[in-house]
Tab-separated table of C-alpha atoms in Angstrom:
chain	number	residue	atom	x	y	z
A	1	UNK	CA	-22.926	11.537	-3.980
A	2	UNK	CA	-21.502	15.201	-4.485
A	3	UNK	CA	-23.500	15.719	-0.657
A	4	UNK	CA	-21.187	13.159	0.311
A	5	UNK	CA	-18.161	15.091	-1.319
A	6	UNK	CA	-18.841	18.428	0.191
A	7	UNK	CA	-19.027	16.269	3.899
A	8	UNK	CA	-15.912	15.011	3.539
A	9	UNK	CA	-13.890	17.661	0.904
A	10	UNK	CA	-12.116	18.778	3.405
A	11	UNK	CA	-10.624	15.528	4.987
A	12	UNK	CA	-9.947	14.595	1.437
A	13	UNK	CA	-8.148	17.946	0.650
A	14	UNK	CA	-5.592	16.895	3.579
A	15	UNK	CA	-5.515	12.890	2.414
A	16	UNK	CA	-4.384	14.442	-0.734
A	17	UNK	CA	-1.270	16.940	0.941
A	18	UNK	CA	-0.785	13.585	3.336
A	19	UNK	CA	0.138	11.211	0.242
A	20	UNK	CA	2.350	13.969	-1.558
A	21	UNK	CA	4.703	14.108	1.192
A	22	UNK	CA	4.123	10.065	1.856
A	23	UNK	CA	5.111	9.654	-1.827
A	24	UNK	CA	8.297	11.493	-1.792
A	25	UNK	CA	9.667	10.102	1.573
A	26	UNK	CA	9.630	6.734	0.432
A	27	UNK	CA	11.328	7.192	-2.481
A	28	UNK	CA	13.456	10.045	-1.347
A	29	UNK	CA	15.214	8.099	1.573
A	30	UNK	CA	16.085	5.037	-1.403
A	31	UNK	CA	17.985	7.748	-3.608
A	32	UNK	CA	19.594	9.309	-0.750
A	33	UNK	CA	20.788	6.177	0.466
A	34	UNK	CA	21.838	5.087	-2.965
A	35	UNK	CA	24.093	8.739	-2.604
A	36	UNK	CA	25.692	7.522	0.742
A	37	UNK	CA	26.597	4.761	-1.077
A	38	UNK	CA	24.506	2.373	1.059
A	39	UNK	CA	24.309	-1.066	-0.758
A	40	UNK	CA	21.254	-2.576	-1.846
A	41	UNK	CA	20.854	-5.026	1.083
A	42	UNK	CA	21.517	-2.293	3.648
A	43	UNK	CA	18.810	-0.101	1.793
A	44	UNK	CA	16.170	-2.912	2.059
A	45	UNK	CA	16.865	-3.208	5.323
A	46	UNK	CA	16.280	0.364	6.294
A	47	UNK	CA	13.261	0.557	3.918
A	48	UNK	CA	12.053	-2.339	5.923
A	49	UNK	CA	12.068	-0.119	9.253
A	50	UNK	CA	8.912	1.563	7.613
A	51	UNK	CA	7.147	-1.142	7.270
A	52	UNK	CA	7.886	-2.683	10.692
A	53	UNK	CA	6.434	0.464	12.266
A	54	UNK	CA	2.895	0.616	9.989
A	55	UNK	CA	2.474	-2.964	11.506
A	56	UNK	CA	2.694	-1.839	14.956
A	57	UNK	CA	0.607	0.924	14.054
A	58	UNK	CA	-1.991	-1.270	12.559
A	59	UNK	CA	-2.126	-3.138	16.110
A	60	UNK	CA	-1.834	0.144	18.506
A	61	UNK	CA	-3.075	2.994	16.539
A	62	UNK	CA	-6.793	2.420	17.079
A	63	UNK	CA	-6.655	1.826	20.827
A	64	UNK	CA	-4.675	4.780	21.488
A	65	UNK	CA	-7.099	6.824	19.294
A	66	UNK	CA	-10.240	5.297	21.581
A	67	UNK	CA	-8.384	6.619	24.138
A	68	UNK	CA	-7.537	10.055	23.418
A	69	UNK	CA	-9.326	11.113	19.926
A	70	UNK	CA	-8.623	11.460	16.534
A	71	UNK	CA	-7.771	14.899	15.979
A	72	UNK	CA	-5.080	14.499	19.343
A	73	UNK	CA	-3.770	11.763	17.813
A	74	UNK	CA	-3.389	12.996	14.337
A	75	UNK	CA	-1.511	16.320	15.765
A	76	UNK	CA	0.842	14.040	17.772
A	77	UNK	CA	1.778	11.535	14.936
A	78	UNK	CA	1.914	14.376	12.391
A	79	UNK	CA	4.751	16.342	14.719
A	80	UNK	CA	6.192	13.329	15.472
A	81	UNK	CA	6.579	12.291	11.737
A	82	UNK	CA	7.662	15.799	10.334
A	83	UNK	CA	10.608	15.531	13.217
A	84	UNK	CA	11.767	12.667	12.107
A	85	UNK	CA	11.516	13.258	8.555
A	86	UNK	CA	13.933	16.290	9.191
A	87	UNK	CA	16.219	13.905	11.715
A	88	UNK	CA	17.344	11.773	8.982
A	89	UNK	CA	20.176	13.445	7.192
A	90	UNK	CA	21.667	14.660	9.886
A	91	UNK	CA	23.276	11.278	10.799
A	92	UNK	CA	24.549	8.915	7.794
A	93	UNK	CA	24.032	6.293	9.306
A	94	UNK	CA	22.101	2.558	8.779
A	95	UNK	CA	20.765	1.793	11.929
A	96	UNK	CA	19.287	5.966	12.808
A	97	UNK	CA	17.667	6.081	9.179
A	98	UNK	CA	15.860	2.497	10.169
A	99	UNK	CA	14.855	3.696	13.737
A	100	UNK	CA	13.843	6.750	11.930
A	101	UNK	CA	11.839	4.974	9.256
A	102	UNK	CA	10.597	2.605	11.964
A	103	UNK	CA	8.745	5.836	13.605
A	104	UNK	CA	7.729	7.423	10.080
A	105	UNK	CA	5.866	4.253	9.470
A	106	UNK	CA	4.294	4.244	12.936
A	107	UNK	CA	2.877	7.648	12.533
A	108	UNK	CA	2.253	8.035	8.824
A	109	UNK	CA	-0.110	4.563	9.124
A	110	UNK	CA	-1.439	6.165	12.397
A	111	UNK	CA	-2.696	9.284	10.137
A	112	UNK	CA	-4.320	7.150	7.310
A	113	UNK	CA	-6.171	5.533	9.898
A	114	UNK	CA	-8.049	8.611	11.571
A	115	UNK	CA	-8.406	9.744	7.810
A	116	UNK	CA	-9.884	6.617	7.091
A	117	UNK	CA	-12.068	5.780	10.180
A	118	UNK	CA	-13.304	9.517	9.741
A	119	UNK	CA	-14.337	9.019	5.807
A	120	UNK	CA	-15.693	5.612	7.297
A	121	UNK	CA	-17.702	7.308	9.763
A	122	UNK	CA	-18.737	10.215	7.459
A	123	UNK	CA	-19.831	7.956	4.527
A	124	UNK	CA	-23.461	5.541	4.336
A	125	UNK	CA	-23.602	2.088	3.085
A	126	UNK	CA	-25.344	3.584	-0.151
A	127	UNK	CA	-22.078	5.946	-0.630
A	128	UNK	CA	-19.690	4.051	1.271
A	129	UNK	CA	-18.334	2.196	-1.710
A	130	UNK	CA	-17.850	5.825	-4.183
A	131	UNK	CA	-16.200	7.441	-1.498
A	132	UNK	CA	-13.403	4.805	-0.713
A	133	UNK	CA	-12.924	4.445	-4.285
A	134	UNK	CA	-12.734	8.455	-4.578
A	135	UNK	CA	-10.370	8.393	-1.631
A	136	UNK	CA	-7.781	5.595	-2.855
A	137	UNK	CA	-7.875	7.581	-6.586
A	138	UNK	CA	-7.398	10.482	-4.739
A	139	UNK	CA	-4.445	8.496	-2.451
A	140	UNK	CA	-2.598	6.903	-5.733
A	141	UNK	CA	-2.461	10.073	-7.810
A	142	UNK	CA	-0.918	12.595	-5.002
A	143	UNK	CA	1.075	9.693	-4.120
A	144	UNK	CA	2.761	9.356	-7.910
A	145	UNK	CA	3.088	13.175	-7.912
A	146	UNK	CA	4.890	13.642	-4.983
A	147	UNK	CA	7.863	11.248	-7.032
A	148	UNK	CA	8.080	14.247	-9.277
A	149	UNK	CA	9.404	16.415	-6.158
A	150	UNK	CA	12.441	14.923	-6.387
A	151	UNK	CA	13.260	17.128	-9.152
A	152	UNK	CA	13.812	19.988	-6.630
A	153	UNK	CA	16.572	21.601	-6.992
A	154	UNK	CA	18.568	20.360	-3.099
A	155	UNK	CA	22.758	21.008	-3.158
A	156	UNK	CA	22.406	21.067	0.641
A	157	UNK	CA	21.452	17.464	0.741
A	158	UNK	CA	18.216	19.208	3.141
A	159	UNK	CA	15.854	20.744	0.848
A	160	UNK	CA	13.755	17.752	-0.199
A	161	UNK	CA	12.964	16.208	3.189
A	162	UNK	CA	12.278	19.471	4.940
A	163	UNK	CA	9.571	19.742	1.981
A	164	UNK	CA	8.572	16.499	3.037
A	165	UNK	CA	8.284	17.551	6.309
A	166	UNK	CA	6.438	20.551	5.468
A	167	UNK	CA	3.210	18.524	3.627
A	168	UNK	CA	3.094	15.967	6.709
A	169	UNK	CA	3.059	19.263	9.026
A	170	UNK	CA	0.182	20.813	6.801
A	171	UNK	CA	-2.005	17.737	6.957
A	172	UNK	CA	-2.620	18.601	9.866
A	173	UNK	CA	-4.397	21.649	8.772
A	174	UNK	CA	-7.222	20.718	7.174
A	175	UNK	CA	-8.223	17.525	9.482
A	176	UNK	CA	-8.136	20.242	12.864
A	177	UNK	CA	-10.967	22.396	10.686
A	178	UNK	CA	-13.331	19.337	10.813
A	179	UNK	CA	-16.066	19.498	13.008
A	180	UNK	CA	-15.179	17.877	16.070
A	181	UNK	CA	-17.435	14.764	16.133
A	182	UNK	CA	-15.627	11.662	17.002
A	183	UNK	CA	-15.700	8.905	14.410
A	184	UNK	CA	-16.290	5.563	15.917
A	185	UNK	CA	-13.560	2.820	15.849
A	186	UNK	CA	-15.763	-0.594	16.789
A	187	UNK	CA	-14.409	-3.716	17.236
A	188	UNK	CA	-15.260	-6.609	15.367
A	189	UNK	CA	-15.572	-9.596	15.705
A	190	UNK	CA	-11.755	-11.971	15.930
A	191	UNK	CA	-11.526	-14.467	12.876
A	192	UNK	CA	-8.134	-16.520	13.238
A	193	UNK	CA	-6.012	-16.809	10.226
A	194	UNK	CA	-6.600	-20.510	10.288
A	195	UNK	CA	-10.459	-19.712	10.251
A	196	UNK	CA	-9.147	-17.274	6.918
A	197	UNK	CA	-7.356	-20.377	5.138
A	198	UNK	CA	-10.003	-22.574	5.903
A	199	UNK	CA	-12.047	-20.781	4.024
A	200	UNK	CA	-9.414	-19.122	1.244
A	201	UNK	CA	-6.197	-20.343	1.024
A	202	UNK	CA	-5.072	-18.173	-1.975
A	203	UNK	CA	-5.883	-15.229	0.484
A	204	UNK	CA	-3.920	-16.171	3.068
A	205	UNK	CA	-1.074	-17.053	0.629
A	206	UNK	CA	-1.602	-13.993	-1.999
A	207	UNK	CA	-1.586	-11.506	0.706
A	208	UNK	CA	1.271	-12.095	1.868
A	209	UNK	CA	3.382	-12.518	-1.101
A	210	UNK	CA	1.269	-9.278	-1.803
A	211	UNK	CA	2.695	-7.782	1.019
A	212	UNK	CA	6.276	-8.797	0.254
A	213	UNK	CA	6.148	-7.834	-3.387
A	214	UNK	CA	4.266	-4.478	-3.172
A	215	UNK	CA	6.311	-2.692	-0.421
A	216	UNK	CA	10.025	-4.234	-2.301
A	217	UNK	CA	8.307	-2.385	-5.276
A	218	UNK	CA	7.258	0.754	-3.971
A	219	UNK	CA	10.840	1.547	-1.564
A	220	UNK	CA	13.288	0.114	-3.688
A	221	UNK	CA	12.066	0.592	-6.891
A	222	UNK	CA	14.224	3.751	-6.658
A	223	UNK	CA	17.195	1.909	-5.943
A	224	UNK	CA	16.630	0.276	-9.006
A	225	UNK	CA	16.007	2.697	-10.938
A	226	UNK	CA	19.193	4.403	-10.247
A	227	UNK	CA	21.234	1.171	-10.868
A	228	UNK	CA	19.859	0.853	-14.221
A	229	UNK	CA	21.996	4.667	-14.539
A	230	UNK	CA	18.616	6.555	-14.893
A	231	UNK	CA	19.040	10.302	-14.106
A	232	UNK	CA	16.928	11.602	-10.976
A	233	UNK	CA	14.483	13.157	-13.487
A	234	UNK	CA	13.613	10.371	-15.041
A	235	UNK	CA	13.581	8.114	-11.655
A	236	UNK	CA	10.976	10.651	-10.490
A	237	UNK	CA	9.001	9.616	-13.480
A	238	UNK	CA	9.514	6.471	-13.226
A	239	UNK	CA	8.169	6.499	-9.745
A	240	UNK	CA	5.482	8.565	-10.530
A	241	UNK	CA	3.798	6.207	-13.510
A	242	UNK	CA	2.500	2.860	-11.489
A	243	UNK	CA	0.600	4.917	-8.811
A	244	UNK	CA	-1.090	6.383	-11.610
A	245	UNK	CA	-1.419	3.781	-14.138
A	246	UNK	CA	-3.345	1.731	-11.306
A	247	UNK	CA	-5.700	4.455	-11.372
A	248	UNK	CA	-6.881	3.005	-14.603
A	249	UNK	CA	-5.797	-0.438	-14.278
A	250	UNK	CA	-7.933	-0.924	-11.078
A	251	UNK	CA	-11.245	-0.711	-12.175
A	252	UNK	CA	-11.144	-3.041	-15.190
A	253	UNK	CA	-9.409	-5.287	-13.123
A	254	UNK	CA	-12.178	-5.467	-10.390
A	255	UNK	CA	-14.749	-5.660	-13.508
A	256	UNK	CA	-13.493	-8.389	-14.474
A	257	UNK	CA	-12.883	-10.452	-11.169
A	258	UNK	CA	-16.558	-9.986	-10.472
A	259	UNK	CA	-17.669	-11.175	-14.325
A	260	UNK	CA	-15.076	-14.417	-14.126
A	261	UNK	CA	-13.522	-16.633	-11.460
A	262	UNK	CA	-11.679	-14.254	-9.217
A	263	UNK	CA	-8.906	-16.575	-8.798
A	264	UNK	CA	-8.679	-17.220	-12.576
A	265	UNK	CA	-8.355	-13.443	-12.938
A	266	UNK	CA	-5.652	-13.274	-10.092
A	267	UNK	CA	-3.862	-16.256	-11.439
A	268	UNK	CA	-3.495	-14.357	-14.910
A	269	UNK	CA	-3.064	-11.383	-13.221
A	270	UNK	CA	0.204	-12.629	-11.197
A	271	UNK	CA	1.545	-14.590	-14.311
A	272	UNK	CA	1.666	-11.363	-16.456
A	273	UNK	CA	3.492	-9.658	-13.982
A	274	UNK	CA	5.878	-12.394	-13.583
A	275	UNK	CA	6.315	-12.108	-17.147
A	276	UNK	CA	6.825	-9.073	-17.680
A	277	UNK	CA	9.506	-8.999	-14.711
A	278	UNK	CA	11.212	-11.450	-16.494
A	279	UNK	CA	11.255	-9.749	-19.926
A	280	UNK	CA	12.269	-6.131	-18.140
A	281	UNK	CA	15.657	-7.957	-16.724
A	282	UNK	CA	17.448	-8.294	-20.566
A	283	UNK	CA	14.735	-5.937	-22.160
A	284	UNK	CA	15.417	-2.758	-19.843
A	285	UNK	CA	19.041	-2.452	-21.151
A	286	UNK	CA	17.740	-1.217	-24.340
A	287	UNK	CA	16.655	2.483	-23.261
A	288	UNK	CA	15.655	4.616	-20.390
A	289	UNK	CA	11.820	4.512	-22.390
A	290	UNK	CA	11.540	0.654	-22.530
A	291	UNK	CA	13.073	0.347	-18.889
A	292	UNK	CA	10.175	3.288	-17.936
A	293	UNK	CA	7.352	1.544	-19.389
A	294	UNK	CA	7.912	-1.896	-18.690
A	295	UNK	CA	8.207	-1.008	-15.093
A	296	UNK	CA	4.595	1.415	-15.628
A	297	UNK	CA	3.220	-2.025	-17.127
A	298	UNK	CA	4.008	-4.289	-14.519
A	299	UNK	CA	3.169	-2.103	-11.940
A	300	UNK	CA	-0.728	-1.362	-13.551
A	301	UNK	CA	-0.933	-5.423	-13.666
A	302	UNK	CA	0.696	-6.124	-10.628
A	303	UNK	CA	-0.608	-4.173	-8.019
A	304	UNK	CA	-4.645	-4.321	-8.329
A	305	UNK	CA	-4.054	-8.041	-7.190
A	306	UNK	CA	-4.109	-7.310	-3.905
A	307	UNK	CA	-7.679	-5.743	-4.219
A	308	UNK	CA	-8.580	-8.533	-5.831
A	309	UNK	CA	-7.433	-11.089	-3.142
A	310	UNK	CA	-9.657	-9.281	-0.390
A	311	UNK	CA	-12.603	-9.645	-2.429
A	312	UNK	CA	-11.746	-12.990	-2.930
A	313	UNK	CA	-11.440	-13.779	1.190
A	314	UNK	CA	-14.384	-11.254	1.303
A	315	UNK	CA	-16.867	-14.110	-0.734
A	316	UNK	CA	-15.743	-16.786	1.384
A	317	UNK	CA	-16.221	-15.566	4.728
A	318	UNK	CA	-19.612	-15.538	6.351
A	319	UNK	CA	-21.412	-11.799	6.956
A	320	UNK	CA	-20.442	-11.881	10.774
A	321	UNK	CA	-16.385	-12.636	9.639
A	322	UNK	CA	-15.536	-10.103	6.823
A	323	UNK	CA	-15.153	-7.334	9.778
A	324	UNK	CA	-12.096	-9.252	11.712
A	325	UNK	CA	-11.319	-11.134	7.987
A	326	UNK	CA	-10.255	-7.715	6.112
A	327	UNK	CA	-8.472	-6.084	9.250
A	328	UNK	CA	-6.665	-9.775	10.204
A	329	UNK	CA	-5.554	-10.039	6.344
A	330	UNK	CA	-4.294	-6.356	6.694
A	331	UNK	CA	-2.117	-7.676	9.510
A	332	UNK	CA	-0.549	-10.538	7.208
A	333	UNK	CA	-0.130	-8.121	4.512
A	334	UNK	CA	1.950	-5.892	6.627
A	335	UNK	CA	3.981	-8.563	8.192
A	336	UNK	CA	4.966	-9.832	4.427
A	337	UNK	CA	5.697	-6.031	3.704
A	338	UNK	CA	8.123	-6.077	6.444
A	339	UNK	CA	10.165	-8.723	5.237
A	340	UNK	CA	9.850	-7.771	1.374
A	341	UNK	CA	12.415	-4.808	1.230
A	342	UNK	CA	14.692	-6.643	2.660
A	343	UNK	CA	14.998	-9.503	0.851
A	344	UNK	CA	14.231	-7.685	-2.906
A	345	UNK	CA	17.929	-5.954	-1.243
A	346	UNK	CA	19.934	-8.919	-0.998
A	347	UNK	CA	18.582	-10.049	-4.406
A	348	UNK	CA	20.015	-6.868	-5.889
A	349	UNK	CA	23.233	-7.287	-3.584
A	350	UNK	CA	24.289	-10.689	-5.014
A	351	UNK	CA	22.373	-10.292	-8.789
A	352	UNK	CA	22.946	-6.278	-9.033
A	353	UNK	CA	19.728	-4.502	-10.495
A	354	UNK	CA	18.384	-7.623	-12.299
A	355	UNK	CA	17.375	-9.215	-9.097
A	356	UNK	CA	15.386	-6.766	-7.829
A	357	UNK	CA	12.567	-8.098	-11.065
A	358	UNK	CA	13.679	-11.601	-10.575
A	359	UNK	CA	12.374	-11.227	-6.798
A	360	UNK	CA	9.471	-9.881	-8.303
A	361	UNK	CA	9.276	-12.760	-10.999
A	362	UNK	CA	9.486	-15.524	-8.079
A	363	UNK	CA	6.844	-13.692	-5.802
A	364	UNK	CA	4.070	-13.364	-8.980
A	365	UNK	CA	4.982	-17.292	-10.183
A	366	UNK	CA	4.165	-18.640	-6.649
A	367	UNK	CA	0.924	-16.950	-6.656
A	368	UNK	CA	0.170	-17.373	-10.131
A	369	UNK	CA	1.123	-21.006	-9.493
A	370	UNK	CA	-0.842	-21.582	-5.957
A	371	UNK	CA	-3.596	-19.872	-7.766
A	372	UNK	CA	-3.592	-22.731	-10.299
A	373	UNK	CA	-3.546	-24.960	-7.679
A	374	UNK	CA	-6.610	-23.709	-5.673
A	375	UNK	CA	-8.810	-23.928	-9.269
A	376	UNK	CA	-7.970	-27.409	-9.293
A	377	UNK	CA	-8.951	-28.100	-5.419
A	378	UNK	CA	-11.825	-26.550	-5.609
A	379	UNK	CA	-13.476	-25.957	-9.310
A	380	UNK	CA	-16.285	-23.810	-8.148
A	381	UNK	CA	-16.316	-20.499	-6.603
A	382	UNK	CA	-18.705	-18.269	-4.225
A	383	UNK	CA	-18.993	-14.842	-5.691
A	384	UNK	CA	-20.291	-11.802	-4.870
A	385	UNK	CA	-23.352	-10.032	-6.800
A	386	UNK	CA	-21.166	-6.398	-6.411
A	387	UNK	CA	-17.624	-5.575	-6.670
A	388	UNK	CA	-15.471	-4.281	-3.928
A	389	UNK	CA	-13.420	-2.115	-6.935
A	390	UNK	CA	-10.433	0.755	-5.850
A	391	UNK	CA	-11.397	0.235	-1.994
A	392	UNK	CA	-8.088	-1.436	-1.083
A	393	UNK	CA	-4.483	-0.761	-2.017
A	394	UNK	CA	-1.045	-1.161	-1.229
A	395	UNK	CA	-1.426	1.678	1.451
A	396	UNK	CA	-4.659	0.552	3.349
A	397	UNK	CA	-5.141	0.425	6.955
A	398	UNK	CA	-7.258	-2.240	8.896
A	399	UNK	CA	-9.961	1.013	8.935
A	400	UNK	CA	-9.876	0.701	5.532
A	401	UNK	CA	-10.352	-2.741	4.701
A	402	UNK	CA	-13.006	-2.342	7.486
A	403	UNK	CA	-14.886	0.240	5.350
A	404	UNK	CA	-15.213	-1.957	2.605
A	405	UNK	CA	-16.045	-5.250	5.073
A	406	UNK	CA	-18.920	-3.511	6.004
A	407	UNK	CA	-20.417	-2.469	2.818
A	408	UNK	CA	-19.807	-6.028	1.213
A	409	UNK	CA	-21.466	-7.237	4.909
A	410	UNK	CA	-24.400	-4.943	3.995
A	411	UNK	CA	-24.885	-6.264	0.466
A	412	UNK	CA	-24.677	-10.208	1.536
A	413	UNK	CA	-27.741	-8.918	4.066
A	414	UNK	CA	-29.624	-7.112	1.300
A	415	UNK	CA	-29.149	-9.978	-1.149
């Protein structure tokens, strides 16, 4: 294992600078927006852009890097990104900061794919499974830290995205000091969504309310934050918790989705989070601390369901579909991610900062509820010997979910 570490140390070192700057751009652009005085719909919407361009990515990114190479490709999308990081404040206005998110999402998905299809390549079905789980901890914590950059000090309205600018530009660094072998991208084989709900339903269903919910949480959970009246410090910290509390939520989640009826554990799962959205709407008036940890609580419940629902599609489909499966539900993920920023801002638009946790209430009660529903269809369950634990996230790629297709594909041909 720690052989597998030293390979790959220094890819990880620039993951880890990647996410910093990944985690304060999101949330950076909601609280400037919130300055401009940009209502809540018009901030989905311009969150959205992001999103929009991390699906295209997910469709173009790994053609273009067959074409060219990794390390080109990283250079290009990491300039490209770290421009238009620095572009956005100099023009207040809706429809530049979407076109400019639109291209930060393009790029910044187009770098976690050569960082993951070059851990993928680097990495052995017997370590496969350690090192994606070492990667997404690694992902989620410099992702919560870079929240607490928004504490810098920045009277010039500048400061914080030209730091943002500078840890996308040093990425770069440590990826261009890997030896030069080229990772392989293969293709897999196509599995049609309707081939997916054949065999899952609750995948096709969970993933993209997991999509919608996940992406309104992570890019306007600023917003929010700063319409309950929370200072910027404490909106940092507020943004910093969930990344990190999933850390440790993660794992006993997985654990338990592999002892129990995966969709019995996702069905809980979704209705916690639902409640606990629901009790946060009267419950987060009482103080900055309650409104702080309720969010940290929903977000450690709320977000490992998403690993959980690829495992679950992963122990229906056949050895020959998880390949196209994981990348295909990927797809669907980011299409619902699109659309959730969006619509958690015209919930907060027309129900102020309550609706952005009653969104989140009606997202986790349909999949709690369609989870229900599934148990009843169909009482018994395939399940997997092994669990697929911290090897997908809210920020995976279709490399990614490849990664872990593979080594689930090798255990179903060991077993």
């Amino acid at each position: 294992m720690f052989a597998g570490l030293r390979s790959v140390g220094v890819l990880l070192l620039g993951v880890a600078i990647l996410s910093l700057g990944h985690g304060l751009h999101g949330s950076l652009v909601g609280v400037r927006a919130s300055a401009e005085n940009f209502d809540a719909a018009t901030t989905g919407l311009i969150m959205s852009g992001y999103f929009a361009g991390l699906l295209l990515s997910s469709i173009v990114t790994p053609r273009i890097v067959q074409s060219v190479g990794h390390i080109r490709v990283f250079a290009a999308f990491a300039s490209v990104v770290s421009t238009a990081v620095l572009l956005i404040p100099l023009w207040v206005e809706p429809v530049w900061w979407f076109l400019m998110r639109f291209i930060a999402g393009l790029c910044t998905s187009g770098l976690f794919i050569v960082c993951e299809s070059w851990l993928n390549s680097a990495s052995t079905n017997k370590n496969r499974g350690q090192l994606l789980s070492i990667y997404m901890i690694i992902t989620y914590a410099a992702m919560g830290l870079g929240q607490l950059l928004l504490n810098v000090a920045d009277s010039s309205g500048f400061s914080r995205f030209i730091i943002v600018s500078a840890l996308l530009s040093m990425a770069m660094l440590p990826l261009t000091l890997m030896p030069t072998e080229t990772p392989s991208l293969a293709g897999t084989r196509p599995v049609t969504l309707k081939e997916i709900y054949k065999s899952s339903p609750l995948a096709i269903v969970a993933t993209l309310a997991s999509g919608l919910a996940q992406s309104a949480f992570f890019s306007m959970g600023a917003v929010y934050a700063l319409m309950q009246g929370l200072p910027l410090s404490l909106v940092s910290v507020m943004l910093a918790l969930p990344p990190l509390a999933l850390i440790v939520s993660q794992y006993p989640a997985g654990v338990l989705s592999d002892r129990y009826d995966r969709r019995s554990i996702i069905m809980i799962l979704s209705a916690i989070a639902a409640a606990i959205a629901l009790i946060s709407i009267p419950a987060a008036g009482i103080s900055s601390t309650v409104l702080i940890a309720l969010f940290t609580l929903f977000g450690a419940i709320a977000l490992p369901i998403y690993s959980l629902v690829i495992a679950h599609a992963n122990d229906h489909m056949a050895k020959e579909q998880m390949l196209g499966a994981s990348s295909k539900l990927v797809l669907l993920y980011g299409t619902g991610a699109m659309a959730g920023p969006s619509i958690a801002g015209f919930f907060m638009k027309y129900m102020g900062s309550s609706g952005f946790m009653t969104f989140m209430a009606v997202i986790y009660v349909i999949m709690a509820v369609h989870a229900l529903w599934r148990r009843q269809q169909r009482p018994t369950t395939v399940k997997a010997t092994a669990s697929d634990i911290m090897k997908v996230g809210p920020m995976t790629t279709p490399v990614a979910a490849q990664a872990q297709a593979e080594e689930g594909s090798a255990r179903q041909g060991a077993s």
